[in-house]
Coordinates of C-alpha atoms in Angstrom, one line a residue:
Chain C
M19 CA 3.5 164.6 88.5
R20 CA 5.9 167.3 87.7
E21 CA 3.1 169.5 86.6
K22 CA 1.9 170.0 90.2
F23 CA 5.0 172.3 90.7
E24 CA 4.3 175.6 89.1
N25 CA 7.0 178.2 88.8
T26 CA 5.1 181.3 89.8
G27 CA 7.9 183.5 88.4
N28 CA 11.6 183.6 89.0
K29 CA 12.7 185.4 92.2
D30 CA 16.0 185.7 94.0
T31 CA 16.2 183.9 97.3
R32 CA 18.0 186.8 99.0
S33 CA 14.9 188.8 98.6
G34 CA 13.0 186.0 100.3
F35 CA 15.5 186.4 103.2
G36 CA 14.9 190.2 103.3
A37 CA 11.2 189.7 103.4
G38 CA 11.4 187.0 106.1
L39 CA 13.7 189.1 108.2
L40 CA 11.3 192.0 108.1
E41 CA 8.4 189.8 109.0
A42 CA 10.3 188.1 111.8
G43 CA 11.4 191.5 113.1
R44 CA 7.9 192.8 113.3
K45 CA 6.9 189.8 115.4
N46 CA 9.9 189.7 117.7
P47 CA 11.3 192.9 119.1
E48 CA 14.5 191.2 120.2
I49 CA 15.6 190.6 116.6
V50 CA 18.4 192.8 115.5
A51 CA 20.3 192.8 112.2
L52 CA 23.9 193.3 111.5
C53 CA 25.5 193.8 108.1
A54 CA 29.0 194.5 106.8
D55 CA 28.5 197.1 104.1
L56 CA 26.3 194.9 102.0
T57 CA 22.8 196.0 103.1
G58 CA 21.4 196.3 99.6
S59 CA 23.0 193.0 98.4
L60 CA 21.5 191.2 101.4
K61 CA 18.1 192.9 101.0
M62 CA 18.2 194.1 104.6
D63 CA 17.2 197.6 103.7
A64 CA 13.6 197.2 104.5
F65 CA 14.4 196.0 108.0
A66 CA 17.0 198.8 108.4
A67 CA 14.4 201.4 107.4
E68 CA 11.7 200.2 109.6
F69 CA 13.9 199.4 112.6
P70 CA 16.8 201.8 112.5
Q71 CA 17.6 201.3 116.2
R72 CA 17.8 197.6 115.7
F73 CA 20.0 197.7 112.6
I74 CA 23.7 197.7 113.2
Q75 CA 26.0 198.7 110.3
C76 CA 29.4 197.1 111.0
G77 CA 31.4 198.4 108.1
I78 CA 33.8 196.1 106.2
A79 CA 34.9 194.2 109.3
E80 CA 33.3 190.8 109.5
A81 CA 35.3 189.4 112.4
N82 CA 34.1 192.1 114.6
M83 CA 30.5 191.7 113.3
I84 CA 30.5 188.0 114.4
G85 CA 31.8 188.8 117.8
T86 CA 29.4 191.7 118.3
A87 CA 26.5 189.4 117.3
A88 CA 27.7 186.9 119.9
G89 CA 27.6 189.6 122.5
L90 CA 24.2 190.7 121.5
A91 CA 23.0 187.1 121.6
V92 CA 24.4 186.4 125.0
T93 CA 22.6 189.4 126.4
G94 CA 19.2 188.3 125.0
K95 CA 19.0 189.7 121.5
V96 CA 18.4 187.6 118.4
P97 CA 21.0 188.8 115.9
Y98 CA 20.7 188.1 112.2
V99 CA 24.2 188.6 110.6
G100 CA 24.2 189.2 106.9
S101 CA 27.0 189.1 104.4
F102 CA 28.2 187.1 101.4
A103 CA 28.6 183.4 102.1
G104 CA 32.4 183.5 101.8
F105 CA 32.7 186.4 104.2
V106 CA 30.6 184.9 107.1
T107 CA 32.2 181.4 106.9
G108 CA 35.8 181.0 105.7
R109 CA 36.8 184.6 106.5
V110 CA 35.6 184.4 110.1
Y111 CA 35.7 180.7 110.7
D112 CA 37.5 181.0 114.0
Q113 CA 35.2 183.7 115.3
V114 CA 32.1 181.6 114.3
R115 CA 33.7 178.5 115.9
Q116 CA 34.6 180.1 119.3
T117 CA 31.9 182.7 120.0
V118 CA 29.0 181.3 118.1
A119 CA 29.2 177.5 117.8
Y120 CA 31.2 176.6 120.9
S121 CA 29.6 179.3 123.0
D122 CA 26.2 178.2 121.6
T123 CA 25.1 181.7 121.1
N124 CA 21.8 182.5 119.4
V125 CA 23.3 184.0 116.3
K126 CA 21.7 183.6 112.9
I127 CA 24.4 183.7 110.2
C128 CA 22.7 184.6 107.0
A129 CA 24.7 184.0 103.9
S130 CA 23.9 185.3 100.4
H131 CA 25.7 184.9 97.1
A132 CA 26.6 181.3 97.8
G133 CA 27.8 179.1 95.1
I134 CA 28.8 179.3 91.5
T135 CA 25.6 181.1 90.3
L136 CA 27.0 184.3 91.7
G137 CA 28.3 184.3 88.2
E138 CA 30.3 187.2 86.9
D139 CA 32.1 188.0 90.1
G140 CA 34.2 184.9 89.8
A141 CA 35.9 182.4 92.1
T142 CA 36.9 184.8 94.9
H143 CA 33.3 185.3 95.7
Q144 CA 31.8 182.0 94.6
I145 CA 32.2 180.0 97.8
M146 CA 31.4 176.3 97.4
E147 CA 32.9 175.1 100.6
D148 CA 30.6 176.9 103.1
I149 CA 28.2 174.1 103.8
G150 CA 31.1 171.8 104.7
L151 CA 32.8 174.4 106.9
M152 CA 29.6 175.2 108.8
R153 CA 28.3 171.6 109.1
M154 CA 31.5 170.6 110.8
L155 CA 30.8 172.8 113.7
P156 CA 29.0 171.2 116.6
N157 CA 25.8 173.1 117.8
L158 CA 25.3 174.8 114.4
T159 CA 22.1 174.2 112.4
V160 CA 22.7 174.4 108.6
I161 CA 19.8 175.4 106.3
N162 CA 19.8 175.8 102.5
P163 CA 16.2 176.6 101.2
C164 CA 15.2 176.1 97.6
D165 CA 13.3 179.2 96.5
Y166 CA 12.1 182.6 97.5
N167 CA 9.1 181.4 99.4
Q168 CA 11.0 178.8 101.3
T169 CA 13.8 181.2 102.1
K170 CA 11.4 183.7 103.5
A171 CA 9.7 181.0 105.6
A172 CA 13.1 179.8 106.9
A173 CA 14.2 183.3 107.8
I174 CA 11.1 183.5 110.0
A175 CA 11.4 180.0 111.4
I176 CA 15.0 180.3 112.6
A177 CA 13.9 183.1 115.0
D178 CA 12.1 180.5 117.1
L179 CA 15.0 178.1 117.3
H180 CA 17.2 178.9 120.2
G181 CA 20.7 178.3 118.9
P182 CA 23.2 179.2 116.2
V183 CA 22.0 178.8 112.6
Y184 CA 23.7 179.1 109.2
L185 CA 21.1 180.1 106.6
R186 CA 22.4 179.9 103.0
F187 CA 20.8 181.5 99.9
G188 CA 21.9 183.2 96.7
R189 CA 21.8 186.1 94.3
P190 CA 20.3 184.8 91.0
S191 CA 16.6 184.7 90.3
V192 CA 15.4 181.1 90.4
P193 CA 12.0 179.4 90.0
N194 CA 9.6 180.2 92.9
F195 CA 7.4 177.1 93.3
T196 CA 6.8 176.3 97.0
P197 CA 3.7 177.6 98.7
A198 CA 3.8 181.2 99.9
D199 CA 2.3 180.4 103.3
Q200 CA 4.3 177.3 104.0
K201 CA 5.4 176.3 107.5
F202 CA 9.1 175.7 107.6
E203 CA 10.0 172.8 109.7
I204 CA 13.7 172.8 110.6
G205 CA 15.2 169.4 110.2
K206 CA 12.3 167.9 108.3
A207 CA 13.0 166.8 104.7
V208 CA 10.2 167.5 102.2
K209 CA 9.2 164.8 99.8
L210 CA 8.1 166.6 96.6
I211 CA 7.7 163.7 94.1
E212 CA 7.2 160.0 94.9
G213 CA 9.2 157.6 92.9
S214 CA 10.4 154.0 92.9
D215 CA 13.6 153.7 90.9
V216 CA 15.9 156.3 92.4
T217 CA 15.8 159.1 95.0
I218 CA 17.2 162.5 94.1
F219 CA 18.1 164.4 97.3
A220 CA 18.5 168.1 96.3
T221 CA 19.2 171.2 98.3
G222 CA 18.9 174.9 97.4
H223 CA 17.8 175.9 93.9
L224 CA 18.9 172.5 92.6
V225 CA 15.6 171.2 94.0
W226 CA 14.0 172.8 90.9
E227 CA 16.6 171.1 88.7
A228 CA 15.8 167.9 90.4
I229 CA 12.1 168.3 89.7
T230 CA 12.9 169.1 86.1
A231 CA 15.2 166.0 85.9
A232 CA 12.4 163.8 87.4
G233 CA 10.1 165.0 84.5
L234 CA 12.8 164.1 82.0
L235 CA 13.3 160.7 83.6
E236 CA 9.6 160.0 83.6
K237 CA 9.5 160.4 79.8
E238 CA 12.1 157.6 79.7
G239 CA 10.0 155.4 82.0
I240 CA 12.2 156.0 85.1
S241 CA 10.4 156.8 88.3
A242 CA 12.4 159.3 90.4
E243 CA 11.6 160.4 93.9
V244 CA 12.6 164.0 94.7
I245 CA 13.3 165.0 98.3
N246 CA 14.1 168.6 99.3
I247 CA 16.9 168.6 101.9
H248 CA 16.4 172.2 103.1
T249 CA 18.0 171.4 106.4
I250 CA 21.4 169.9 106.0
K251 CA 22.1 169.7 109.7
P252 CA 20.5 168.1 111.5
L253 CA 19.9 165.8 108.5
D254 CA 16.5 164.1 108.4
T255 CA 18.2 160.6 108.4
K256 CA 14.9 158.8 108.8
A257 CA 13.5 160.3 105.5
V258 CA 16.8 159.5 103.7
I259 CA 16.9 155.9 104.8
E260 CA 13.1 155.3 104.3
S261 CA 13.3 156.5 100.7
V262 CA 16.5 154.7 99.6
A263 CA 15.2 151.5 101.2
R264 CA 12.4 151.7 98.6
T265 CA 14.2 153.1 95.6
G266 CA 17.6 151.3 96.1
A267 CA 19.7 154.1 94.5
A268 CA 20.4 157.8 95.2
V269 CA 21.6 161.0 93.6
T270 CA 22.5 164.1 95.6
A271 CA 22.4 167.5 93.9
E272 CA 23.8 170.7 95.4
E273 CA 25.6 173.9 94.4
H274 CA 28.7 173.0 96.5
L275 CA 31.9 171.0 96.3
I276 CA 31.6 167.3 96.8
A277 CA 33.9 167.7 99.7
G278 CA 32.0 168.5 102.8
G279 CA 28.6 168.8 101.0
M280 CA 25.2 167.3 101.5
G281 CA 26.2 164.4 99.2
E282 CA 29.0 163.4 101.4
L283 CA 26.8 163.6 104.4
I284 CA 24.2 161.3 102.9
S285 CA 26.7 158.9 101.4
G286 CA 28.2 158.6 104.9
L287 CA 24.8 157.8 106.4
L288 CA 24.1 155.3 103.7
A289 CA 27.5 153.7 104.1
R290 CA 26.7 153.1 107.7
E291 CA 23.1 152.2 107.5
L292 CA 22.1 151.1 104.0
P293 CA 24.9 150.7 101.5
S294 CA 23.5 151.8 98.1
P295 CA 24.7 153.2 94.8
L296 CA 24.9 156.9 95.0
E297 CA 26.0 159.5 92.5
F298 CA 27.0 163.1 93.3
V299 CA 25.9 166.1 91.4
A300 CA 28.3 168.7 92.8
V301 CA 31.6 170.3 91.9
D302 CA 34.6 168.1 92.2
D303 CA 37.6 169.9 93.7
L304 CA 37.5 173.0 91.5
F305 CA 37.2 176.7 92.0
G306 CA 34.6 178.6 89.9
Q307 CA 35.1 181.3 87.3
S308 CA 33.3 184.3 85.9
G309 CA 30.4 183.7 83.6
D310 CA 26.6 183.6 83.1
P311 CA 25.1 181.7 86.0
A312 CA 23.0 179.4 83.8
E313 CA 25.9 178.6 81.6
L314 CA 28.1 177.9 84.6
M315 CA 25.5 175.5 85.9
K316 CA 25.9 173.5 82.7
L317 CA 29.7 173.8 82.6
Y318 CA 30.1 172.6 86.2
K319 CA 27.5 169.8 85.5
L320 CA 24.9 171.0 88.1
D321 CA 21.8 171.2 85.8
A322 CA 18.9 168.9 85.3
Q323 CA 20.6 167.1 82.4
H324 CA 23.4 166.1 84.7
I325 CA 21.0 165.0 87.4
V326 CA 19.4 162.7 84.7
L327 CA 22.7 161.2 83.8
A328 CA 23.6 160.7 87.4
A329 CA 20.3 159.0 88.1
K330 CA 20.7 156.6 85.3
K331 CA 24.2 155.8 86.5
A332 CA 23.1 155.2 90.0
I333 CA 20.3 152.9 88.8
S334 CA 22.7 150.9 86.6
R335 CA 24.9 150.2 89.7
K336 CA 22.1 148.5 91.6
Chain W
M23 CA 23.5 173.5 127.6
R24 CA 23.4 174.3 131.2
Q25 CA 23.1 177.8 132.4
N26 CA 22.9 176.9 136.0
G27 CA 23.2 179.4 138.8
L28 CA 25.4 178.9 141.8
S29 CA 26.1 175.6 143.2
L30 CA 24.3 175.1 146.5
S31 CA 27.5 174.1 148.0
I32 CA 28.8 177.6 148.0
S33 CA 29.3 178.7 151.6
I34 CA 27.6 181.9 152.5
K35 CA 30.4 182.1 155.0
Q36 CA 32.9 182.2 152.1
I37 CA 31.1 185.3 150.8
I38 CA 30.9 187.1 154.1
M39 CA 34.4 186.2 155.0
I40 CA 35.8 188.0 152.0
N41 CA 34.7 191.3 153.4
N42 CA 37.1 191.0 156.3
Y43 CA 40.1 191.1 153.9
S44 CA 41.8 194.0 152.3
L45 CA 42.2 194.1 148.5
S46 CA 45.9 193.4 148.9
D47 CA 45.1 190.4 151.1
I48 CA 42.8 189.1 148.4
S49 CA 45.3 189.7 145.6
S50 CA 48.0 187.8 147.5
Q51 CA 45.6 184.9 147.9
V52 CA 44.6 185.0 144.2
R53 CA 48.3 184.9 143.3
R54 CA 48.7 181.8 145.5
D55 CA 45.7 180.2 143.8
I56 CA 47.2 180.9 140.3
V57 CA 50.5 179.3 141.2
R58 CA 48.9 176.3 142.8
M59 CA 46.3 175.8 140.1
V60 CA 48.9 175.8 137.3
N61 CA 51.2 173.6 139.3
M62 CA 48.5 171.1 140.0
A63 CA 47.4 171.1 136.4
A64 CA 51.1 170.9 135.3
S65 CA 50.1 173.4 132.6
G66 CA 48.5 176.8 132.2
H67 CA 49.5 180.5 132.0
P68 CA 50.9 182.0 135.2
G69 CA 52.8 185.0 133.8
G70 CA 49.9 187.1 132.5
S71 CA 47.6 185.8 135.3
L72 CA 50.0 187.3 137.9
S73 CA 50.3 190.5 136.0
S74 CA 46.6 191.1 135.8
T75 CA 45.8 189.9 139.4
D76 CA 45.6 193.4 140.9
I77 CA 43.5 194.7 138.0
L78 CA 40.9 192.0 138.4
T79 CA 41.0 192.0 142.2
V80 CA 40.0 195.6 142.3
L81 CA 37.4 195.1 139.7
F82 CA 35.7 192.1 141.2
F83 CA 36.0 193.1 144.9
S84 CA 35.5 196.8 144.7
E85 CA 34.5 198.5 141.4
M86 CA 32.1 196.2 139.5
N87 CA 28.4 196.1 140.2
H88 CA 27.8 192.4 140.2
D89 CA 26.0 189.8 142.2
P90 CA 27.8 186.4 142.1
K91 CA 24.8 184.7 143.9
E92 CA 22.3 185.8 141.3
W93 CA 24.6 185.5 138.2
R94 CA 22.8 185.2 134.9
R95 CA 24.5 184.5 131.6
D96 CA 22.7 187.4 129.9
G97 CA 24.0 189.8 132.5
K98 CA 20.7 191.6 132.8
G99 CA 20.7 194.5 135.2
K100 CA 24.3 194.1 136.2
D101 CA 27.8 195.1 135.0
M102 CA 29.3 192.4 132.8
F103 CA 32.9 191.2 132.5
F104 CA 34.4 189.5 129.5
L105 CA 37.9 187.9 129.5
S106 CA 39.2 188.4 126.0
A107 CA 42.6 187.0 126.7
G108 CA 41.3 183.5 127.6
H109 CA 44.6 182.1 128.6
L110 CA 44.4 184.2 131.8
S111 CA 41.9 181.7 133.0
P112 CA 43.8 181.0 136.3
V113 CA 43.3 184.5 137.6
F114 CA 39.8 184.7 136.2
Y115 CA 38.7 181.5 137.9
S116 CA 40.3 182.5 141.1
V117 CA 38.6 185.9 141.3
L118 CA 35.3 184.3 140.3
A119 CA 35.6 181.6 143.0
R120 CA 36.9 184.0 145.7
S121 CA 34.0 186.4 145.0
G122 CA 31.5 183.6 145.4
Y123 CA 30.5 182.5 141.9
F124 CA 31.4 178.8 142.7
P125 CA 33.1 176.9 145.5
V126 CA 36.8 177.7 145.8
S127 CA 37.4 173.9 146.1
E128 CA 36.5 173.7 142.4
L129 CA 39.8 175.5 141.6
A130 CA 41.5 172.2 142.1
S131 CA 39.8 170.8 139.0
F132 CA 41.5 173.4 136.7
R133 CA 42.3 171.8 133.3
K134 CA 41.2 168.3 134.5
Q135 CA 38.9 166.1 132.4
G136 CA 35.2 166.8 133.0
S137 CA 36.0 170.1 134.8
R138 CA 33.9 173.3 134.4
L139 CA 37.3 175.0 134.6
Q140 CA 38.5 174.3 131.1
G141 CA 42.0 175.4 130.1
H142 CA 40.4 178.4 128.4
P143 CA 37.0 179.7 129.6
S144 CA 34.0 177.9 128.1
V145 CA 30.3 178.0 128.7
E146 CA 29.5 174.4 127.7
R147 CA 29.5 173.1 131.3
G148 CA 27.8 176.2 132.7
L149 CA 30.5 177.7 134.8
P150 CA 29.0 180.8 136.5
G151 CA 30.8 184.0 135.5
V152 CA 31.6 183.0 132.0
H153 CA 29.4 184.6 129.3
V154 CA 31.3 183.4 126.2
A155 CA 34.2 181.2 125.4
S156 CA 37.6 182.8 124.8
G157 CA 41.1 181.7 124.1
S158 CA 41.5 182.3 120.5
L159 CA 42.7 185.9 120.8
G160 CA 41.2 189.2 119.7
Q161 CA 37.5 188.4 120.0
G162 CA 36.4 189.5 123.4
L163 CA 36.3 193.2 122.7
S164 CA 33.8 192.6 119.9
V165 CA 31.7 190.5 122.1
A166 CA 31.8 193.2 124.8
C167 CA 30.7 195.7 122.1
G168 CA 27.6 193.6 121.4
A169 CA 26.8 193.4 125.1
A170 CA 27.2 197.2 125.4
I171 CA 24.7 197.7 122.6
T172 CA 22.1 195.5 124.2
K173 CA 22.4 197.4 127.4
R174 CA 22.0 200.7 125.6
L175 CA 19.0 199.4 123.6
S176 CA 17.5 198.2 126.9
G177 CA 18.1 201.5 128.6
E178 CA 20.4 199.9 131.2
E179 CA 23.1 202.0 132.8
N180 CA 25.4 199.2 133.6
F181 CA 29.0 199.0 132.4
V182 CA 30.6 196.3 130.3
Y183 CA 34.2 195.4 131.1
V184 CA 36.7 193.5 129.0
L185 CA 40.3 192.5 129.7
C186 CA 42.7 192.2 126.8
G187 CA 46.4 191.4 126.7
D188 CA 48.8 193.8 125.1
G189 CA 50.1 191.1 122.8
E190 CA 46.5 190.3 121.9
S191 CA 46.2 193.8 120.4
E192 CA 48.4 192.5 117.5
E193 CA 45.1 190.9 116.3
G194 CA 43.4 192.9 113.6
Q195 CA 39.9 192.3 115.1
I196 CA 40.9 194.4 118.1
W197 CA 41.1 197.4 115.8
E198 CA 38.0 196.5 114.0
A199 CA 36.3 196.6 117.4
A200 CA 38.1 199.8 118.3
M201 CA 36.6 201.5 115.3
F202 CA 33.2 200.0 115.9
A203 CA 33.0 201.0 119.6
A204 CA 34.0 204.6 118.9
H205 CA 31.6 204.9 115.9
N206 CA 28.8 203.7 118.1
K207 CA 29.8 205.9 121.0
L208 CA 29.8 203.0 123.5
S209 CA 30.6 205.2 126.6
R210 CA 29.8 202.4 129.0
L211 CA 32.3 200.0 127.5
I212 CA 35.4 199.9 129.6
A213 CA 38.3 197.9 128.1
I214 CA 41.5 197.2 130.0
T215 CA 44.8 196.2 128.6
D216 CA 47.2 194.2 130.7
W217 CA 50.2 196.1 129.4
N218 CA 53.0 193.8 130.7
G219 CA 55.1 194.1 127.5
Q220 CA 55.6 190.4 127.1
Q221 CA 54.2 187.7 124.9
I222 CA 55.0 184.0 124.4
D223 CA 58.0 184.6 122.0
G224 CA 59.5 187.5 124.0
P225 CA 59.1 191.1 124.7
T226 CA 56.4 192.7 122.6
D227 CA 59.0 195.3 121.5
S228 CA 61.0 192.5 119.8
V229 CA 58.1 190.3 118.6
M230 CA 55.8 193.0 117.2
S231 CA 56.2 196.6 118.4
L232 CA 52.9 198.0 119.6
G233 CA 54.2 201.5 119.2
D234 CA 52.5 204.3 121.1
L235 CA 49.5 202.4 122.4
E236 CA 48.1 205.4 124.1
A237 CA 48.2 207.5 120.9
K238 CA 46.7 204.6 118.9
W239 CA 43.7 204.2 121.1
K240 CA 43.2 208.0 121.2
A241 CA 43.4 208.2 117.5
F242 CA 40.7 205.6 117.3
G243 CA 38.5 207.9 119.3
W244 CA 38.7 206.3 122.7
E245 CA 39.2 208.0 126.1
V246 CA 42.5 206.5 127.3
I247 CA 43.5 206.2 130.9
V248 CA 47.0 205.0 131.9
A249 CA 47.5 203.6 135.3
D250 CA 50.0 201.6 137.4
G251 CA 48.4 198.1 137.3
H252 CA 49.9 197.1 140.6
D253 CA 48.9 200.1 142.6
L254 CA 45.5 199.2 144.0
D255 CA 44.5 202.8 144.6
A256 CA 45.6 203.9 141.1
I257 CA 43.7 201.0 139.6
S258 CA 40.6 202.0 141.6
A259 CA 41.0 205.6 140.5
A260 CA 41.3 204.5 136.9
Y261 CA 38.0 202.6 137.0
K262 CA 36.3 205.5 138.8
Q263 CA 37.5 207.9 136.1
A264 CA 36.3 205.6 133.3
K265 CA 32.9 205.3 134.9
A266 CA 32.7 209.0 135.4
G267 CA 32.8 209.5 131.6
S268 CA 29.7 207.4 131.0
Q269 CA 28.0 210.2 129.1
N270 CA 31.0 211.5 127.1
G271 CA 30.4 209.5 124.0
K272 CA 33.7 207.7 124.1
P273 CA 34.6 204.1 124.9
K274 CA 37.3 203.8 127.6
M275 CA 40.6 202.1 127.4
I276 CA 42.6 201.7 130.6
L277 CA 46.2 200.9 129.8
M278 CA 47.4 199.1 133.0
K279 CA 51.1 199.1 133.2
T280 CA 52.1 195.8 134.7
H281 CA 54.9 193.2 135.1
M282 CA 54.5 189.7 133.9
G283 CA 54.8 187.2 136.7
M284 CA 54.4 190.0 139.3
N285 CA 55.4 189.2 142.9
V286 CA 57.1 185.9 142.1
D287 CA 60.8 186.9 141.7
F288 CA 61.8 184.3 139.2
M289 CA 58.7 184.8 137.1
Q290 CA 58.6 188.5 137.1
G291 CA 59.4 190.6 134.1
T292 CA 60.1 187.8 131.7
H293 CA 58.1 186.0 129.0
H294 CA 59.5 182.6 130.1
W295 CA 56.6 182.0 132.4
H296 CA 53.9 183.0 129.9
G297 CA 52.6 179.5 129.5
K298 CA 54.7 177.2 131.7
A299 CA 53.9 175.5 134.9
P300 CA 56.3 175.6 137.9
N301 CA 57.5 172.3 139.3
A302 CA 57.2 171.3 143.0
D303 CA 60.3 173.2 144.1
Q304 CA 59.5 176.2 142.0
T305 CA 56.0 176.2 143.4
A306 CA 57.2 176.0 147.0
N307 CA 59.6 178.9 146.2
A308 CA 56.8 181.0 144.7
L309 CA 54.4 180.3 147.5
S310 CA 57.0 181.3 150.0
Q311 CA 56.9 184.8 148.4
L312 CA 53.1 185.1 148.5
K313 CA 51.3 185.4 151.8
E314 CA 48.4 183.1 152.5
T315 CA 45.6 185.3 153.7
I316 CA 42.1 183.9 153.2
G317 CA 43.3 180.3 153.0
D318 CA 44.3 178.0 150.2
F319 CA 41.7 176.0 148.4

C-alpha cells in the first residue's frame, strides 16, 4: 500500500508557501503580504516582485508587523504575515492574542523554519512550542501541512477562510508526495493508508515518516492506518474517533514538544471519548541543538524507526 | 462575531440634541459620565479618562469625519479612530455614546457581566465604534498604521487617528511603529499622546523618564505639534494643523499637555486615581465640581 505514495522529489515546504501566496495573490487583489526582513527565507520574493504595492517590508520589528497586519485586516485587506515560527508566535504572543485572535482579525500568520529540522541554526531558532502557543488561542485556526504541494494548497485555501490562521511550515527539503492539484479542506483529516492494528496520526513532514513506518510495520505483519492531521485546530475529532474505534491504539507524530502539541490534543480527546493506548512521537521537554536535520530527527526520536517502536508499544498496551 | 450597526433604540433626538451644546458643555457631561461609570462599576480608570476628555470631545464632536449611524468596522470612506491606551475606555465609551454610536443608557453596563462595554475595549460583542481590542499597551499605533496603509492603497483621503498614553510610549512597539509610519510616509496618520506625566506607579519622570518627547518624535521623522490638551480652541487648531499637512509625507504626533484627573480637584495632577474608583462620597464630591449639561445617563 505504501507504494501508492511516490516521492516526486524533495522540496521545501516554504517554497510551497511562496508559490501558494503568489497564486492566491493573483486571484484575490485584497491579499497583501508583510515580512520582517526575511523575504528570501520565506520565499515571498515572487509575490513582492509581482505586487510591489501590496508587499509591506516591516524591518526587524515583528510586534509592529502583527499590529499593522491587524489594521490592514480590519480595513478589508487579507494580510499574510511571514517570518520564522519563533518570531511570529512566542516573540509576539501578546500582539497575536489581542489584535489577531481576540479581535478576530483576518490575519494569516505564516511561519517558516519551525521545528528541529531548521538544523544548524540551533535551539534559539528551532521553536517546538509554537503549535501549543497558537492552538491555545480562541478563534485561531492552526494548520501544519505535510509537503510542498499541500503547503501550496493550504496557502491558497486560507485566503477564503475569514478569520485568523496560523500556517506552519519549514526550511528543509522533504518528500513531496501529495497531488499537485489537491483541494485543501481546512479541518478535514486525510486518511492516507487504511489499517486495522494501530492508527498513526501525523502532522507536517512527519506524515512521510509515518508512511515509511507503516511500510516497515507491514513487513512485520502489523497493519497501520496513517492519517494526516494537517489541520490541528479545529481538530477533525470525528476522523480520530472513527479510526481509533477500529484500530484500538494510536501513535501521534509531530515535530514539536509533547507539551501543547497535536499528540496532547488527541490524547485529551481520546481520554474524554474513547480511552485507548496512545504513544507520543514528539520531543519531551527539551530544547534543540545545532546539527544536520536528518541526524537531529533520529537523535530526537522523530523518524520512522521511532514511529515503528511507538506503534508496537501502543499495540502491546491494548 | 457580530459586527452589527447601531441599535435601533438609539434616539435620533439624542443625536440632534447634541448639536445644541457647546464643546465645553459636552466635555463636562463626558467627565460626569466617566466618574459615574467608574463609581458604578467600582473599578476602572478615571485619571487618564479625565485628562483625555477634551482631546476626544473635540475630535468626536468637531474635527473627525465620521458617521455614528452608519458605522462600519472596516471604516471604509470615513476617518477612523483607534484607542491604543485601552484603559481609557470610560472616556472612549462616553464620547461614542454621546455622539450616537449606541444608547447612552448602555454606559450603565460598563464592566458588567455580558456587557458590550468591557473593561478594556473589545470587538467580540460588536460594540459600534471599536475596530480592534486594546488594553495591552503599545499596540494601537501599529494597528492604525495598517489602517492608514489600506486607505492609501484604496485611494481614500480619510484620516486615521490614534490616542496613546505618555506612559504607554515606554513600550518598544510604539517606536517600532514610529519608524514604520515615517518610513512609509503615512501623512494621514494622526497620533495623539495624552501627555499627563503620570502612570500607575507615579510620575513618568520618576518611573521611566520619557525625556524630550518632542525631539524624539521629530527624530523619528514625524511632524510634531504640541498643544494645551485642555484648551478646546488649541486642541481644534492642533487637529487642523495636522490635517493641513496631509501631503507632506510625515505622520503627525500631537503631544497634548494635560493633567491627570482634570477638573476633579482631588484627582487632578496625581497618579493616585489612575486606576481607582471613587466611593459614594467621593463621587458626590466629584460630580459637584462637574456641571450636568446634556443630562446624566
